[in-house]
Amino acid sequence: MSAARALQGPRLRRVALRQPYAFALVLLAVAVGINFYLQPNFFQPGLLSGNLLLFLPLMLVAVGQTVVVIGGGIDLSLGAVVSLSSVVTVVLMGNGEPSTGSIAVAVLAGFGAGVAAGALNGFCVAVLRFQPIVTTFATSFVFSGLALYVLPEPGGAMPLGLQNFYYSSPLGLPMVLWAAVAVLVAWALVRSARYGTYLYATGGRDLSAYQSGVPVSRVRFVSYCIAGLMAALGGLALALSTGTGNPIGGAAFTLQSIVAVVLGGTRLSGGQGGVLGTIIGVIILSLIQSIVSFSPAPSSWQTLINGLIVVAALAGPGLFALTRHRRAA
Amino acid sequence: MRFLRPNPIIIALVLSLILFVVGGIVQPGFASYGQAMNILRLAAFLGIVAAGQTLVIISGGEGIDLSVGALITLGAILVFRIGAGDNGTALLALAVALGVGLLIGALNGLGITALGIPPLVMTLGMAGVVQGLILVITGGRVEGDAAPWLTGLVSGSLVFGIPGVVFLWLLLGAGMWLLLRRTAYGRRLFAVGVNRATARLSGVRVPLVVVLTYALSGMLAALGGVVLLGYTEQVFLNLGNPYTLPSVAAVVVGGTLLAGGVGSYFGTMAGALLLTLLTSLLTALELPESARLIVYGVTLLLLLSLYGRQKALRQ
C-alpha cells in the first residue's frame, strides 16, 4: 500500500504540473456545489447563462491578459482600454438607429482604438523595453484621459437591435457560450501556429528564446496588441450589456482580469498556462459572486466574504503543496 | 542619456525644480512659499506610503504591495472612529491602526512566503478583504472625528510655516536610511532582493525578512492613512485608493529597481516630490480632467524612459 502511495504521489504532481488548471477545476466543482446548495434552481439554463453573461466582458479582457502574461508581461491598462474602446464605439453610433454601415464603422473604430492602445503598450514594453507594470500603469492614464475626452459624461446609446442580439441565444445556445467557444477555437489556432510556440518560449526565458532565434520583441509586441483587441471586444460587450457608454466603466477589469488569470492556473512569471484555465477562472469569480449574493450574510459583509473567498481560492494550491510537504517530511 | 543614468535622485530633484519654476512662470502664485509648503505636505503623504512600498520592492521576488490604498483608508477610519476627536484616545487609536496595518501586512507576507501566492495577486486579494473589513466596520457610514493634535500636526505650521508632517516625513527619511543602511535587517533585505537562493545559503532567513517587510509596508500605509486624516479631517470609503499605484511609480521614478535588490528611500522621497509637483501643476493649470490624465501619463512614460528600462537582449 505504501508503494502504491509513493507511486501515486509523483503521478498526481505530474498531472497537476501538466494541467495547470487542475486546481481550478476542483475550485469550479466546489463553487458549483455550494451554488447548487444555496439556490436549488441554479442549473436552470436561463438563470445560469444570465449569470455568466454578466461576466462576458471580464472573460474577454482576462483572455487578453492571459496572452500577455504567458509572454512574460502584464497589462495594467486593459481596464482603461475597455473604457476607451467602448466610448469610441458608443459615440460613433450617434443618436437614433444608425445604419448597418455606420454600426460597422463604429464597432471597427472601437477595435482599432483597442489595437492601437495595445500597440503603444507593446512598443514601450517590447521595443523600448520599459518595465511592464509601471509602463502600462502610465499608459492607463493616457487611455483614461482619451476616454474622458471622447465622452466626458456617461451617456449615448447602443442600437437596440444589437443589444437584443447580445442578449439572444442563437440556435438555442446562450451568447456567452458562443463567445467562449469562439475564443477557445481562436486560441487553439494561435497556440498551434508558430506564434504560440514563440509566445511560450518568450515568456519562459526571453534571453534563451532570443538566442534561439525567436523574434522576442515582435512576439511580445503582438501579445500586447492581442490584449488590446480582446479589451476592445470586452468594451463592446460591456457597452452592449449596459446599453450606454461610460468613460470609466472598465476600470475594475484590470485587476479582476489578473485575478482570473491566476485562479486559472497561469503563473504571472510567464511561459506557462492557457486560456481555458482563465475562462474557468472567470467562471469561478462569477460563482463566488453569486454565492455571496445568495448567502444569508448581511449586505455590509458581502464584500468581505467575497474578498476572503477569493484569497482562499488563490491560497488553495499553496495550501495543497504545504500539506504535501508536511507529509513528505 | 547614459550619463544621466547613475543618479535618478538628482534627476528627480532637478526635474522637480524645473517643474516648480515652470509652474511659477505659467501660473502666477504657483511658486509662492505657501503653495510650496502645501505641495511638500501633499508629497509627504505619498512619501510615507511609498516608504513601505520601497522596502517591498527592494525585497524582490516580483515584490509589490497593492493593498496600501485599502490600508490607508482602514488606518484613517480606525483613528477616526476610535479616536473620535479626542486627544487622549487618539494615541490608543494610533496604536490600534498601526497594529492592524502591521498584522495585515504580515498576512500578506505569510501568503507570499508560505503559500507561494505571487505578491501582486496576494496584496490585491488582501485589498479586497480590507475593503470588505472597512464596509463591515463602518456599515457604509463613517462617523467620528480627527483629533486636534493630528490636524495640528498636519495642517498647522511648526516653524517658518513648514507643516509638521514634513518634519515627520524627514524623520521617517532618516529612520529609513538607518534601517536600510545601518541595520542587520537592511543588509538582509538587500541580500534577499538581489538573490533569494544565495541569501538563504548565506544564512538569511528569507521568509522572515519578507514577512517583516510586508508587515512594515502595511504599518507605514496605515500611518499614511492616519496622517492623511489629519489633512482631510473626513474619511470616505476610497480615501486611499488614489495612492496605491502612484506609490509604486514614486519608488520606480526614484531609481529603485522593480527587480529588487537596488534602491534607496531618498530616491523615493524625490520621486514622491516630483509626482506630487506634477499633479499639483496640472491641477493649477485648470486643464480639463481628460487633458490632465493624458499629460500625467505621458510624463510618467517619459520619466520611465529616462531610467526605467530593462537590459537590452542583444549584448
Short mmCIF file of C-alpha atoms in Angstrom, two decimals, chain A residues 74 76 120 124-125 127-135 137-139 141-146 148-149 206-207 210 216-217 220 255-256 258-259 262 268-269 300-305 307-308 310-311 314-315 317-319 322, chain B residues 62 64 66 114-118 120-122 124-126 128-133 135-136 139-140 245-246 248-249 252 257-259 289-291 293-294 296-298 300-302 304-306 308-315:
data_model
loop_
_atom_site.label_atom_id
_atom_site.label_comp_id
_atom_site.label_asym_id
_atom_site.label_seq_id
_atom_site.Cartn_x
_atom_site.Cartn_y
_atom_site.Cartn_z
CA ILE A 74 1.44 42.17 -17.59
CA LEU A 76 -2.43 47.24 -16.07
CA LEU A 120 1.51 51.63 -27.77
CA CYS A 124 7.04 50.70 -24.92
CA VAL A 125 7.43 47.29 -23.31
CA VAL A 127 10.73 47.58 -28.28
CA LEU A 128 11.84 50.22 -25.77
CA ARG A 129 12.00 47.57 -23.01
CA PHE A 130 10.29 49.57 -20.25
CA GLN A 131 9.09 47.72 -17.16
CA PRO A 132 5.62 46.32 -17.98
CA ILE A 133 3.94 47.12 -14.64
CA VAL A 134 4.81 50.81 -14.44
CA THR A 135 4.61 51.38 -18.18
CA PHE A 137 0.17 51.93 -15.39
CA ALA A 138 1.40 55.13 -17.06
CA THR A 139 -0.38 54.42 -20.34
CA PHE A 141 -3.69 57.39 -17.57
CA VAL A 142 -3.34 58.26 -21.24
CA PHE A 143 -6.16 55.91 -22.25
CA SER A 144 -8.41 57.04 -19.37
CA GLY A 145 -7.81 60.65 -20.38
CA LEU A 146 -8.64 59.89 -24.01
CA LEU A 148 -12.87 61.14 -20.91
CA TYR A 149 -12.05 63.37 -23.88
CA ASP A 206 13.36 35.65 -23.08
CA LEU A 207 17.14 35.60 -23.34
CA TYR A 210 16.23 35.37 -28.24
CA VAL A 216 11.20 38.18 -28.86
CA SER A 217 10.34 41.85 -29.32
CA ARG A 220 5.75 40.46 -27.15
CA LEU A 255 -7.19 43.84 -11.56
CA GLN A 256 -10.07 41.35 -11.85
CA ILE A 258 -5.28 39.36 -13.32
CA VAL A 259 -7.06 37.51 -10.51
CA VAL A 262 -4.03 33.41 -11.66
CA LEU A 268 2.48 35.54 -13.52
CA SER A 269 6.12 34.65 -14.18
CA SER A 300 -22.38 45.01 4.52
CA TRP A 301 -20.48 41.72 4.95
CA GLN A 302 -20.67 40.72 1.29
CA THR A 303 -17.51 42.47 0.10
CA LEU A 304 -15.52 40.96 2.96
CA ILE A 305 -16.82 37.44 2.31
CA GLY A 307 -12.61 39.01 -0.70
CA LEU A 308 -11.94 36.20 1.76
CA VAL A 310 -11.02 34.95 -3.45
CA VAL A 311 -7.93 34.94 -1.20
CA LEU A 314 -5.71 31.95 -4.50
CA ALA A 315 -4.17 30.25 -1.47
CA PRO A 317 -2.64 25.46 -4.50
CA GLY A 318 -0.16 26.71 -1.88
CA LEU A 319 -2.07 25.08 0.99
CA LEU A 322 2.13 22.79 2.11
CA GLU B 62 8.26 40.46 -8.09
CA ILE B 64 4.77 44.88 -4.93
CA LEU B 66 -1.23 46.78 -3.93
CA ALA B 114 4.32 30.18 2.99
CA LEU B 115 1.67 29.70 0.31
CA GLY B 116 3.64 30.90 -2.70
CA ILE B 117 0.98 33.35 -3.90
CA PRO B 118 2.50 35.98 -6.24
CA LEU B 120 0.71 41.17 -6.95
CA VAL B 121 -2.36 38.97 -6.54
CA MET B 122 -1.86 38.32 -2.82
CA LEU B 124 -4.62 42.65 -4.50
CA GLY B 125 -6.76 39.98 -2.86
CA MET B 126 -5.92 41.46 0.53
CA GLY B 128 -10.43 43.31 -1.44
CA VAL B 129 -10.54 41.79 2.05
CA VAL B 130 -9.59 45.11 3.70
CA GLN B 131 -12.19 46.93 1.60
CA GLY B 132 -14.71 44.41 2.95
CA LEU B 133 -13.48 44.94 6.51
CA LEU B 135 -17.56 48.16 4.98
CA VAL B 136 -18.20 45.86 7.93
CA GLY B 139 -21.65 49.78 7.67
CA GLY B 140 -21.16 52.24 4.81
CA LEU B 245 -0.16 52.75 -7.89
CA PRO B 246 1.41 56.24 -7.54
CA VAL B 248 4.85 52.24 -6.93
CA ALA B 249 5.53 54.93 -9.52
CA VAL B 252 10.44 53.50 -9.60
CA LEU B 257 14.65 48.67 -9.43
CA LEU B 258 11.40 46.71 -9.67
CA ALA B 259 13.57 43.61 -9.99
CA GLU B 289 -9.56 66.22 -16.43
CA SER B 290 -9.01 64.38 -19.72
CA ALA B 291 -6.01 66.53 -20.62
CA LEU B 293 -4.72 62.46 -17.20
CA ILE B 294 -3.11 62.34 -20.62
CA TYR B 296 0.32 62.86 -16.42
CA GLY B 297 0.51 59.54 -18.25
CA VAL B 298 2.82 60.82 -20.97
CA LEU B 300 5.29 59.29 -16.43
CA LEU B 301 6.23 57.42 -19.61
CA LEU B 302 8.96 59.96 -20.36
CA LEU B 304 10.38 55.84 -17.21
CA SER B 305 12.22 56.24 -20.48
CA LEU B 306 14.99 58.02 -18.57
CA GLY B 308 13.02 52.60 -16.07
CA ARG B 309 14.43 50.47 -18.87
CA GLN B 310 15.41 46.85 -18.68
CA LYS B 311 18.65 45.49 -20.08
CA ALA B 312 18.71 45.01 -23.84
CA LEU B 313 18.55 41.46 -25.13
CA ARG B 314 21.42 41.99 -27.53
CA GLN B 315 24.61 42.41 -25.54
#
